[in-house]
Amino acid sequence: MRIDQYEQSALNDGALFPAALGSQTRNVPGTELKSFTSDTAASAVESYVAQHKEELRGPQGIQGMKGDKGDKGDTGATGPQGPQGYTGPQGPKGDTGATGAQGPRGYTGATGATGPQGPSGSPWGGGTFTANVLFSYNHVAKGEIHGGGDSFEVSSSRDDTRLLLMTGNNRTCDVNNRSGGWPTMCAGSFNTVSSKRYKENIVDMYEEEADKILKIRVKKFDYKDDVIGTSQKDGVHGAIAEEVAEIIPEVVGYRDIEGLGHVPDNIDYSKFTPYLIKKVQMQQKEIDALKARLDELEKAVQKGG
């Protein structure tokens, strides 16, 4: 029987309850307790139940079934930071990183003091010249050697200067410009590279090629002033470069002239030689054939006589 059920039964059966009446407390039957005020009755019941609690408690019931697991509670607040641990041993050295970008160029330092002048060297001791080499005689400029672009030039500063190339005490080449204009070049010989070691596609010259020499028109003319030396200026025999370029172009030299472009300028007469040799050989064959024919006719005449 539950305690609340017992309380109701005790009230109905007349069980004695300690009740406060004025300044005294005495046991009052439950049936009489009903006539008391509600506060007095409630106090009497509570007092009685407190005194007889163990008697009124029933036997412990069987353990109920385990309830479902409740929802996970909220995460608690972060605890305070623990003390710093001991420093571990130093690890092995890592690989060297890539080279960083080059920093900005620093300021140029002040120019140092000029050192003492070194001894004068010989310009003929070898090495590379980075400036023009000037020549003078009795403090009068005569010429210079200089290079520019793809050229190497030996030039004279005077119109009446001559250039001599010497081997020992012998002149090997004399470029004489004392008369003005194009200079005169003198030498013991002018050779052309001609070994078969330097050639390919070698065939005999065609007779038609040799016949071109007959088309060259030989002229007589006077050179204009300041073109060549005055001693060779008038009454000169030769061909015209523009005409020869249309017939045998390999013997003609070209120049770039402002306003005209790349035009015929000069003739290498030595290159006519192969044409002349071939043509002489062809004519000699004709002469030999004619002589043989003439011999046959003479013999025939003698027999007839």
PDB file of C-alpha atoms in Angstrom:
ATOM      1  CA  MET A   1       0.000   0.000   0.000  1.00  0.00           C
ATOM      2  CA  ARG A   2       1.382   3.437  -0.959  1.00  0.00           C
ATOM      3  CA  ILE A   3       1.782   6.057   1.758  1.00  0.00           C
ATOM      4  CA  ASP A   4      -0.893   8.314   0.277  1.00  0.00           C
ATOM      5  CA  GLN A   5      -3.295   5.359   0.148  1.00  0.00           C
ATOM      6  CA  TYR A   6      -2.500   4.557   3.778  1.00  0.00           C
ATOM      7  CA  GLU A   7      -3.127   8.114   4.839  1.00  0.00           C
ATOM      8  CA  GLN A   8      -6.601   8.026   3.370  1.00  0.00           C
ATOM      9  CA  SER A   9      -7.346   4.649   4.987  1.00  0.00           C
ATOM     10  CA  ALA A  10      -6.125   5.879   8.383  1.00  0.00           C
ATOM     11  CA  LEU A  11      -8.345   8.871   8.220  1.00  0.00           C
ATOM     12  CA  ASN A  12     -11.345   6.688   7.448  1.00  0.00           C
ATOM     13  CA  ASP A  13     -10.537   3.946  10.082  1.00  0.00           C
ATOM     14  CA  GLY A  14      -9.863   6.273  12.970  1.00  0.00           C
ATOM     15  CA  ALA A  15      -6.123   5.803  13.380  1.00  0.00           C
ATOM     16  CA  LEU A  16      -4.508   8.092  15.959  1.00  0.00           C
ATOM     17  CA  PHE A  17      -2.587  11.108  14.596  1.00  0.00           C
ATOM     18  CA  PRO A  18      -0.492  13.527  16.622  1.00  0.00           C
ATOM     19  CA  ALA A  19      -2.263  16.871  16.312  1.00  0.00           C
ATOM     20  CA  ALA A  20      -1.317  20.295  17.660  1.00  0.00           C
ATOM     21  CA  LEU A  21      -4.182  21.693  19.802  1.00  0.00           C
ATOM     22  CA  GLY A  22      -3.301  25.101  21.141  1.00  0.00           C
ATOM     23  CA  SER A  23      -0.032  24.719  22.984  1.00  0.00           C
ATOM     24  CA  GLN A  24      -0.400  20.951  23.386  1.00  0.00           C
ATOM     25  CA  THR A  25       0.003  17.968  21.052  1.00  0.00           C
ATOM     26  CA  ARG A  26      -2.072  14.822  21.492  1.00  0.00           C
ATOM     27  CA  ASN A  27      -3.144  11.838  19.461  1.00  0.00           C
ATOM     28  CA  VAL A  28      -6.452  12.365  17.766  1.00  0.00           C
ATOM     29  CA  PRO A  29      -8.508   9.643  15.930  1.00  0.00           C
ATOM     30  CA  GLY A  30      -8.537  10.059  12.233  1.00  0.00           C
ATOM     31  CA  THR A  31     -12.271  10.287  12.131  1.00  0.00           C
ATOM     32  CA  GLU A  32     -12.122  13.282  14.505  1.00  0.00           C
ATOM     33  CA  LEU A  33      -9.267  14.765  12.533  1.00  0.00           C
ATOM     34  CA  LYS A  34     -11.724  15.373   9.742  1.00  0.00           C
ATOM     35  CA  SER A  35     -13.415  18.041  11.806  1.00  0.00           C
ATOM     36  CA  PHE A  36     -10.156  19.925  12.292  1.00  0.00           C
ATOM     37  CA  THR A  37      -9.102  22.691  10.078  1.00  0.00           C
ATOM     38  CA  SER A  38      -7.409  21.654   6.870  1.00  0.00           C
ATOM     39  CA  ASP A  39      -4.055  23.075   8.049  1.00  0.00           C
ATOM     40  CA  THR A  40      -4.210  21.233  11.401  1.00  0.00           C
ATOM     41  CA  ALA A  41      -5.225  17.972   9.726  1.00  0.00           C
ATOM     42  CA  ALA A  42      -2.467  18.199   7.138  1.00  0.00           C
ATOM     43  CA  SER A  43       0.139  18.845   9.827  1.00  0.00           C
ATOM     44  CA  ALA A  44      -1.071  15.878  11.865  1.00  0.00           C
ATOM     45  CA  VAL A  45      -0.946  13.543   8.855  1.00  0.00           C
ATOM     46  CA  GLU A  46       2.564  14.665   7.889  1.00  0.00           C
ATOM     47  CA  SER A  47       3.788  14.138  11.461  1.00  0.00           C
ATOM     48  CA  TYR A  48       2.272  10.660  11.629  1.00  0.00           C
ATOM     49  CA  VAL A  49       3.688   9.612   8.270  1.00  0.00           C
ATOM     50  CA  ALA A  50       7.145  10.843   9.316  1.00  0.00           C
ATOM     51  CA  GLN A  51       7.055   8.698  12.479  1.00  0.00           C
ATOM     52  CA  HIS A  52       5.825   5.535  10.738  1.00  0.00           C
ATOM     53  CA  LYS A  53       7.705   5.929   7.419  1.00  0.00           C
ATOM     54  CA  GLU A  54       9.711   2.697   7.655  1.00  0.00           C
ATOM     55  CA  GLU A  55       6.639   0.715   8.651  1.00  0.00           C
ATOM     56  CA  LEU A  56       4.618   2.148   5.843  1.00  0.00           C
ATOM     57  CA  ARG A  57       7.298   1.556   3.102  1.00  0.00           C
ATOM     58  CA  GLY A  58       6.523  -1.519   1.053  1.00  0.00           C
ATOM     59  CA  PRO A  59       9.101  -3.999  -0.292  1.00  0.00           C
ATOM     60  CA  GLN A  60      11.451  -2.796  -3.036  1.00  0.00           C
ATOM     61  CA  GLY A  61      10.137  -3.543  -6.440  1.00  0.00           C
ATOM     62  CA  ILE A  62      12.126  -5.217  -9.244  1.00  0.00           C
ATOM     63  CA  GLN A  63      14.595  -3.106 -11.114  1.00  0.00           C
ATOM     64  CA  GLY A  64      13.040  -1.515 -14.077  1.00  0.00           C
ATOM     65  CA  MET A  65      14.410  -1.901 -17.663  1.00  0.00           C
ATOM     66  CA  LYS A  66      17.335   0.204 -18.646  1.00  0.00           C
ATOM     67  CA  GLY A  67      16.172   3.315 -20.367  1.00  0.00           C
ATOM     68  CA  ASP A  68      17.352   4.526 -23.767  1.00  0.00           C
ATOM     69  CA  LYS A  69      20.689   6.270 -23.940  1.00  0.00           C
ATOM     70  CA  GLY A  70      20.259   9.943 -23.572  1.00  0.00           C
ATOM     71  CA  ASP A  71      21.408  12.513 -26.081  1.00  0.00           C
ATOM     72  CA  LYS A  72      25.061  13.520 -26.044  1.00  0.00           C
ATOM     73  CA  GLY A  73      25.606  16.418 -23.763  1.00  0.00           C
ATOM     74  CA  ASP A  74      27.120  19.696 -24.854  1.00  0.00           C
ATOM     75  CA  THR A  75      30.911  19.916 -25.068  1.00  0.00           C
ATOM     76  CA  GLY A  76      32.358  21.260 -21.905  1.00  0.00           C
ATOM     77  CA  ALA A  77      34.414  24.401 -21.729  1.00  0.00           C
ATOM     78  CA  THR A  78      38.110  24.171 -22.682  1.00  0.00           C
ATOM     79  CA  GLY A  79      40.288  23.570 -19.684  1.00  0.00           C
ATOM     80  CA  PRO A  80      43.256  25.753 -18.820  1.00  0.00           C
ATOM     81  CA  GLN A  81      46.491  25.343 -20.860  1.00  0.00           C
ATOM     82  CA  GLY A  82      48.953  22.921 -19.348  1.00  0.00           C
ATOM     83  CA  PRO A  83      52.549  23.801 -18.564  1.00  0.00           C
ATOM     84  CA  GLN A  84      55.075  23.983 -21.472  1.00  0.00           C
ATOM     85  CA  GLY A  85      56.922  20.723 -22.084  1.00  0.00           C
ATOM     86  CA  TYR A  86      60.681  20.288 -22.244  1.00  0.00           C
ATOM     87  CA  THR A  87      62.468  21.300 -25.513  1.00  0.00           C
ATOM     88  CA  GLY A  88      63.275  18.211 -27.587  1.00  0.00           C
ATOM     89  CA  PRO A  89      66.686  17.512 -29.175  1.00  0.00           C
ATOM     90  CA  GLN A  90      67.633  19.397 -32.405  1.00  0.00           C
ATOM     91  CA  GLY A  91      66.627  17.548 -35.573  1.00  0.00           C
ATOM     92  CA  PRO A  92      68.979  16.802 -38.521  1.00  0.00           C
ATOM     93  CA  LYS A  93      69.902  19.594 -40.959  1.00  0.00           C
ATOM     94  CA  GLY A  94      67.431  19.905 -43.833  1.00  0.00           C
ATOM     95  CA  ASP A  95      68.260  20.087 -47.533  1.00  0.00           C
ATOM     96  CA  THR A  96      69.579  23.369 -48.903  1.00  0.00           C
ATOM     97  CA  GLY A  97      66.779  25.408 -50.408  1.00  0.00           C
ATOM     98  CA  ALA A  98      66.774  26.874 -53.933  1.00  0.00           C
ATOM     99  CA  THR A  99      68.823  30.013 -54.578  1.00  0.00           C
ATOM    100  CA  GLY A 100      66.756  33.111 -54.074  1.00  0.00           C
ATOM    101  CA  ALA A 101      66.340  35.882 -56.636  1.00  0.00           C
ATOM    102  CA  GLN A 102      69.256  38.250 -57.106  1.00  0.00           C
ATOM    103  CA  GLY A 103      68.975  41.317 -54.998  1.00  0.00           C
ATOM    104  CA  PRO A 104      69.069  44.842 -56.409  1.00  0.00           C
ATOM    105  CA  ARG A 105      72.394  46.188 -57.588  1.00  0.00           C
ATOM    106  CA  GLY A 106      74.240  48.106 -54.929  1.00  0.00           C
ATOM    107  CA  TYR A 107      75.478  51.636 -55.274  1.00  0.00           C
ATOM    108  CA  THR A 108      78.659  52.182 -57.276  1.00  0.00           C
ATOM    109  CA  GLY A 109      81.556  52.922 -55.013  1.00  0.00           C
ATOM    110  CA  ALA A 110      83.784  55.898 -55.332  1.00  0.00           C
ATOM    111  CA  THR A 111      86.436  55.832 -58.080  1.00  0.00           C
ATOM    112  CA  GLY A 112      89.794  54.748 -56.757  1.00  0.00           C
ATOM    113  CA  ALA A 113      92.988  56.637 -57.235  1.00  0.00           C
ATOM    114  CA  THR A 114      94.727  56.344 -60.632  1.00  0.00           C
ATOM    115  CA  GLY A 115      97.579  53.869 -60.540  1.00  0.00           C
ATOM    116  CA  PRO A 116     101.040  54.557 -61.886  1.00  0.00           C
ATOM    117  CA  GLN A 117     101.512  54.354 -65.665  1.00  0.00           C
ATOM    118  CA  GLY A 118     102.888  51.051 -66.833  1.00  0.00           C
ATOM    119  CA  PRO A 119     105.752  50.619 -69.259  1.00  0.00           C
ATOM    120  CA  SER A 120     105.097  51.287 -72.925  1.00  0.00           C
ATOM    121  CA  GLY A 121     104.449  48.070 -74.839  1.00  0.00           C
ATOM    122  CA  SER A 122     105.321  47.276 -78.455  1.00  0.00           C
ATOM    123  CA  PRO A 123     102.311  47.287 -80.843  1.00  0.00           C
ATOM    124  CA  TRP A 124     103.965  44.376 -82.649  1.00  0.00           C
ATOM    125  CA  GLY A 125     104.183  42.134 -79.625  1.00  0.00           C
ATOM    126  CA  GLY A 126     100.929  40.353 -80.417  1.00  0.00           C
ATOM    127  CA  GLY A 127      97.473  40.586 -78.892  1.00  0.00           C
ATOM    128  CA  THR A 128      94.315  42.344 -80.062  1.00  0.00           C
ATOM    129  CA  PHE A 129      94.074  46.004 -81.046  1.00  0.00           C
ATOM    130  CA  THR A 130      90.840  47.737 -80.104  1.00  0.00           C
ATOM    131  CA  ALA A 131      91.546  51.021 -81.906  1.00  0.00           C
ATOM    132  CA  ASN A 132      92.866  52.240 -85.247  1.00  0.00           C
ATOM    133  CA  VAL A 133      96.624  52.041 -85.862  1.00  0.00           C
ATOM    134  CA  LEU A 134      97.884  55.341 -87.250  1.00  0.00           C
ATOM    135  CA  PHE A 135     101.110  55.843 -89.235  1.00  0.00           C
ATOM    136  CA  SER A 136     103.093  59.055 -89.574  1.00  0.00           C
ATOM    137  CA  TYR A 137     106.498  60.210 -90.783  1.00  0.00           C
ATOM    138  CA  ASN A 138     108.144  63.366 -89.445  1.00  0.00           C
ATOM    139  CA  HIS A 139     104.884  64.075 -87.581  1.00  0.00           C
ATOM    140  CA  VAL A 140     102.930  64.017 -90.853  1.00  0.00           C
ATOM    141  CA  ALA A 141     100.025  61.535 -90.998  1.00  0.00           C
ATOM    142  CA  LYS A 142     100.445  58.985 -93.774  1.00  0.00           C
ATOM    143  CA  GLY A 143      97.691  56.424 -93.206  1.00  0.00           C
ATOM    144  CA  GLU A 144      95.999  53.987 -90.845  1.00  0.00           C
ATOM    145  CA  ILE A 145      94.840  50.402 -90.392  1.00  0.00           C
ATOM    146  CA  HIS A 146      91.310  49.897 -89.129  1.00  0.00           C
ATOM    147  CA  GLY A 147      88.449  47.455 -89.222  1.00  0.00           C
ATOM    148  CA  GLY A 148      84.732  48.064 -89.418  1.00  0.00           C
ATOM    149  CA  GLY A 149      81.851  45.635 -89.861  1.00  0.00           C
ATOM    150  CA  ASP A 150      83.099  42.793 -92.060  1.00  0.00           C
ATOM    151  CA  SER A 151      86.017  44.729 -93.590  1.00  0.00           C
ATOM    152  CA  PHE A 152      89.698  45.250 -92.808  1.00  0.00           C
ATOM    153  CA  GLU A 153      91.163  48.346 -94.390  1.00  0.00           C
ATOM    154  CA  VAL A 154      94.623  49.781 -94.904  1.00  0.00           C
ATOM    155  CA  SER A 155      94.034  53.348 -95.983  1.00  0.00           C
ATOM    156  CA  SER A 156      96.098  56.382 -96.842  1.00  0.00           C
ATOM    157  CA  SER A 157      95.397  59.905 -95.696  1.00  0.00           C
ATOM    158  CA  ARG A 158      97.052  61.360 -98.841  1.00  0.00           C
ATOM    159  CA  ASP A 159      96.165  61.053-102.511  1.00  0.00           C
ATOM    160  CA  ASP A 160      99.808  60.609-103.584  1.00  0.00           C
ATOM    161  CA  THR A 161     100.650  57.733-101.204  1.00  0.00           C
ATOM    162  CA  ARG A 162     101.767  54.291-102.337  1.00  0.00           C
ATOM    163  CA  LEU A 163     101.453  51.025-100.396  1.00  0.00           C
ATOM    164  CA  LEU A 164     104.347  48.564-100.655  1.00  0.00           C
ATOM    165  CA  LEU A 165     104.177  44.981 -99.427  1.00  0.00           C
ATOM    166  CA  MET A 166     107.711  43.714 -98.850  1.00  0.00           C
ATOM    167  CA  THR A 167     109.319  40.304 -98.402  1.00  0.00           C
ATOM    168  CA  GLY A 168     112.892  40.798 -97.281  1.00  0.00           C
ATOM    169  CA  ASN A 169     114.325  43.409 -99.637  1.00  0.00           C
ATOM    170  CA  ASN A 170     111.967  42.515-102.488  1.00  0.00           C
ATOM    171  CA  ARG A 171     108.735  44.215-103.367  1.00  0.00           C
ATOM    172  CA  THR A 172     105.916  41.697-103.704  1.00  0.00           C
ATOM    173  CA  CYS A 173     103.133  44.213-104.351  1.00  0.00           C
ATOM    174  CA  ASP A 174     103.083  47.953-105.090  1.00  0.00           C
ATOM    175  CA  VAL A 175      99.796  49.869-104.934  1.00  0.00           C
ATOM    176  CA  ASN A 176     100.617  53.254-106.480  1.00  0.00           C
ATOM    177  CA  ASN A 177      98.089  56.067-106.289  1.00  0.00           C
ATOM    178  CA  ARG A 178     100.378  59.016-106.989  1.00  0.00           C
ATOM    179  CA  SER A 179      98.387  59.983-110.070  1.00  0.00           C
ATOM    180  CA  GLY A 180      94.982  60.039-108.335  1.00  0.00           C
ATOM    181  CA  GLY A 181      91.828  58.039-109.127  1.00  0.00           C
ATOM    182  CA  TRP A 182      91.944  54.234-109.114  1.00  0.00           C
ATOM    183  CA  PRO A 183      95.452  53.109-108.103  1.00  0.00           C
ATOM    184  CA  THR A 184      97.880  51.056-110.123  1.00  0.00           C
ATOM    185  CA  MET A 185      98.834  47.704-108.612  1.00  0.00           C
ATOM    186  CA  CYS A 186     102.107  46.062-109.558  1.00  0.00           C
ATOM    187  CA  ALA A 187     103.351  42.615-108.590  1.00  0.00           C
ATOM    188  CA  GLY A 188     105.513  39.825-109.905  1.00  0.00           C
ATOM    189  CA  SER A 189     102.436  37.670-110.584  1.00  0.00           C
ATOM    190  CA  PHE A 190      98.765  37.263-109.683  1.00  0.00           C
ATOM    191  CA  ASN A 191      97.871  33.617-109.162  1.00  0.00           C
ATOM    192  CA  THR A 192      94.419  32.040-108.971  1.00  0.00           C
ATOM    193  CA  VAL A 193      93.693  29.002-106.802  1.00  0.00           C
ATOM    194  CA  SER A 194      93.327  26.164-109.317  1.00  0.00           C
ATOM    195  CA  SER A 195      94.147  22.756-107.790  1.00  0.00           C
ATOM    196  CA  LYS A 196      91.636  19.964-108.372  1.00  0.00           C
ATOM    197  CA  ARG A 197      91.594  19.609-104.601  1.00  0.00           C
ATOM    198  CA  TYR A 198      89.386  22.679-104.531  1.00  0.00           C
ATOM    199  CA  LYS A 199      87.061  21.790-107.417  1.00  0.00           C
ATOM    200  CA  GLU A 200      84.139  19.526-108.188  1.00  0.00           C
ATOM    201  CA  ASN A 201      81.736  18.861-111.101  1.00  0.00           C
ATOM    202  CA  ILE A 202      84.701  19.032-113.494  1.00  0.00           C
ATOM    203  CA  VAL A 203      83.738  18.704-117.203  1.00  0.00           C
ATOM    204  CA  ASP A 204      85.210  19.930-120.532  1.00  0.00           C
ATOM    205  CA  MET A 205      84.171  23.395-121.674  1.00  0.00           C
ATOM    206  CA  TYR A 206      81.517  23.351-124.374  1.00  0.00           C
ATOM    207  CA  GLU A 207      82.439  24.847-127.738  1.00  0.00           C
ATOM    208  CA  GLU A 208      79.296  26.962-127.564  1.00  0.00           C
ATOM    209  CA  GLU A 209      80.685  28.569-124.400  1.00  0.00           C
ATOM    210  CA  ALA A 210      83.993  29.353-126.104  1.00  0.00           C
ATOM    211  CA  ASP A 211      82.170  30.968-129.035  1.00  0.00           C
ATOM    212  CA  LYS A 212      80.910  33.688-126.652  1.00  0.00           C
ATOM    213  CA  ILE A 213      84.339  35.303-126.757  1.00  0.00           C
ATOM    214  CA  LEU A 214      83.627  36.291-130.363  1.00  0.00           C
ATOM    215  CA  LYS A 215      80.653  38.382-129.187  1.00  0.00           C
ATOM    216  CA  ILE A 216      82.758  40.653-126.977  1.00  0.00           C
ATOM    217  CA  ARG A 217      83.069  44.067-128.581  1.00  0.00           C
ATOM    218  CA  VAL A 218      86.467  45.683-128.032  1.00  0.00           C
ATOM    219  CA  LYS A 219      86.348  49.474-127.737  1.00  0.00           C
ATOM    220  CA  LYS A 220      88.818  52.353-127.685  1.00  0.00           C
ATOM    221  CA  PHE A 221      88.016  55.060-125.117  1.00  0.00           C
ATOM    222  CA  ASP A 222      89.305  57.736-122.731  1.00  0.00           C
ATOM    223  CA  TYR A 223      88.795  57.490-118.976  1.00  0.00           C
ATOM    224  CA  LYS A 224      87.128  60.404-117.223  1.00  0.00           C
ATOM    225  CA  ASP A 225      89.158  62.549-114.867  1.00  0.00           C
ATOM    226  CA  ASP A 226      89.948  61.160-111.375  1.00  0.00           C
ATOM    227  CA  VAL A 227      89.170  57.570-112.425  1.00  0.00           C
ATOM    228  CA  ILE A 228      92.642  56.152-113.054  1.00  0.00           C
ATOM    229  CA  GLY A 229      96.147  57.500-113.363  1.00  0.00           C
ATOM    230  CA  THR A 230      96.588  60.246-115.974  1.00  0.00           C
ATOM    231  CA  SER A 231      99.289  58.260-117.772  1.00  0.00           C
ATOM    232  CA  GLN A 232      96.679  55.620-118.693  1.00  0.00           C
ATOM    233  CA  LYS A 233      93.732  57.933-119.183  1.00  0.00           C
ATOM    234  CA  ASP A 234      93.478  58.338-122.959  1.00  0.00           C
ATOM    235  CA  GLY A 235      93.404  55.915-125.865  1.00  0.00           C
ATOM    236  CA  VAL A 236      92.673  52.844-123.767  1.00  0.00           C
ATOM    237  CA  HIS A 237      91.380  49.609-125.335  1.00  0.00           C
ATOM    238  CA  GLY A 238      88.957  47.311-123.570  1.00  0.00           C
ATOM    239  CA  ALA A 239      85.369  46.189-123.163  1.00  0.00           C
ATOM    240  CA  ILE A 240      82.351  47.721-121.455  1.00  0.00           C
ATOM    241  CA  ALA A 241      81.369  45.977-118.217  1.00  0.00           C
ATOM    242  CA  GLU A 242      77.604  46.362-118.781  1.00  0.00           C
ATOM    243  CA  GLU A 243      77.884  44.709-122.236  1.00  0.00           C
ATOM    244  CA  VAL A 244      80.132  41.876-121.074  1.00  0.00           C
ATOM    245  CA  ALA A 245      77.771  41.099-118.150  1.00  0.00           C
ATOM    246  CA  GLU A 246      75.122  40.125-120.721  1.00  0.00           C
ATOM    247  CA  ILE A 247      77.501  37.683-122.472  1.00  0.00           C
ATOM    248  CA  ILE A 248      80.021  36.287-119.957  1.00  0.00           C
ATOM    249  CA  PRO A 249      78.818  37.465-116.500  1.00  0.00           C
ATOM    250  CA  GLU A 250      81.489  35.560-114.557  1.00  0.00           C
ATOM    251  CA  VAL A 251      84.240  37.999-115.635  1.00  0.00           C
ATOM    252  CA  VAL A 252      82.346  41.087-114.395  1.00  0.00           C
ATOM    253  CA  GLY A 253      82.592  42.566-110.883  1.00  0.00           C
ATOM    254  CA  TYR A 254      79.674  44.435-109.291  1.00  0.00           C
ATOM    255  CA  ARG A 255      79.464  47.341-106.829  1.00  0.00           C
ATOM    256  CA  ASP A 256      76.678  48.922-104.786  1.00  0.00           C
ATOM    257  CA  ILE A 257      76.455  52.521-105.929  1.00  0.00           C
ATOM    258  CA  GLU A 258      74.082  54.994-104.326  1.00  0.00           C
ATOM    259  CA  GLY A 259      71.245  55.845-106.661  1.00  0.00           C
ATOM    260  CA  LEU A 260      72.093  52.976-109.048  1.00  0.00           C
ATOM    261  CA  GLY A 261      72.038  49.873-106.865  1.00  0.00           C
ATOM    262  CA  HIS A 262      74.108  46.713-107.460  1.00  0.00           C
ATOM    263  CA  VAL A 263      75.517  47.362-110.931  1.00  0.00           C
ATOM    264  CA  PRO A 264      78.385  46.126-113.175  1.00  0.00           C
ATOM    265  CA  ASP A 265      81.581  48.022-112.358  1.00  0.00           C
ATOM    266  CA  ASN A 266      84.748  46.258-113.524  1.00  0.00           C
ATOM    267  CA  ILE A 267      86.116  43.395-115.626  1.00  0.00           C
ATOM    268  CA  ASP A 268      88.624  40.729-114.630  1.00  0.00           C
ATOM    269  CA  TYR A 269      90.334  40.273-118.008  1.00  0.00           C
ATOM    270  CA  SER A 270      92.270  37.265-116.726  1.00  0.00           C
ATOM    271  CA  LYS A 271      88.995  35.292-116.681  1.00  0.00           C
ATOM    272  CA  PHE A 272      88.776  35.635-120.465  1.00  0.00           C
ATOM    273  CA  THR A 273      91.804  33.309-120.731  1.00  0.00           C
ATOM    274  CA  PRO A 274      89.897  29.954-120.542  1.00  0.00           C
ATOM    275  CA  TYR A 275      87.570  31.151-123.344  1.00  0.00           C
ATOM    276  CA  LEU A 276      90.538  32.190-125.482  1.00  0.00           C
ATOM    277  CA  ILE A 277      92.381  28.902-124.866  1.00  0.00           C
ATOM    278  CA  LYS A 278      89.321  26.850-125.807  1.00  0.00           C
ATOM    279  CA  LYS A 279      88.672  28.957-128.897  1.00  0.00           C
ATOM    280  CA  VAL A 280      92.319  28.639-130.057  1.00  0.00           C
ATOM    281  CA  GLN A 281      92.088  24.860-129.657  1.00  0.00           C
ATOM    282  CA  MET A 282      88.890  24.801-131.699  1.00  0.00           C
ATOM    283  CA  GLN A 283      90.452  26.940-134.425  1.00  0.00           C
ATOM    284  CA  GLN A 284      93.587  24.794-134.451  1.00  0.00           C
ATOM    285  CA  LYS A 285      91.460  21.710-135.151  1.00  0.00           C
ATOM    286  CA  GLU A 286      89.881  23.556-138.069  1.00  0.00           C
ATOM    287  CA  ILE A 287      93.321  24.612-139.352  1.00  0.00           C
ATOM    288  CA  ASP A 288      94.623  21.058-139.103  1.00  0.00           C
ATOM    289  CA  ALA A 289      91.575  19.770-140.971  1.00  0.00           C
ATOM    290  CA  LEU A 290      92.037  22.391-143.704  1.00  0.00           C
ATOM    291  CA  LYS A 291      95.744  21.572-144.046  1.00  0.00           C
ATOM    292  CA  ALA A 292      94.929  17.884-144.442  1.00  0.00           C
ATOM    293  CA  ARG A 293      92.340  18.710-147.080  1.00  0.00           C
ATOM    294  CA  LEU A 294      94.818  20.992-148.879  1.00  0.00           C
ATOM    295  CA  ASP A 295      97.440  18.224-148.866  1.00  0.00           C
ATOM    296  CA  GLU A 296      94.942  15.844-150.479  1.00  0.00           C
ATOM    297  CA  LEU A 297      94.044  18.366-153.178  1.00  0.00           C
ATOM    298  CA  GLU A 298      97.728  19.075-153.951  1.00  0.00           C
ATOM    299  CA  LYS A 299      98.414  15.336-154.303  1.00  0.00           C
ATOM    300  CA  ALA A 300      95.460  14.960-156.619  1.00  0.00           C
ATOM    301  CA  VAL A 301      96.662  17.848-158.813  1.00  0.00           C
ATOM    302  CA  GLN A 302     100.164  16.375-159.044  1.00  0.00           C
ATOM    303  CA  LYS A 303      98.793  12.992-160.143  1.00  0.00           C
ATOM    304  CA  GLY A 304      96.626  14.645-162.780  1.00  0.00           C
ATOM    305  CA  GLY A 305      99.536  16.644-164.206  1.00  0.00           C
TER     306      GLY A 305
END
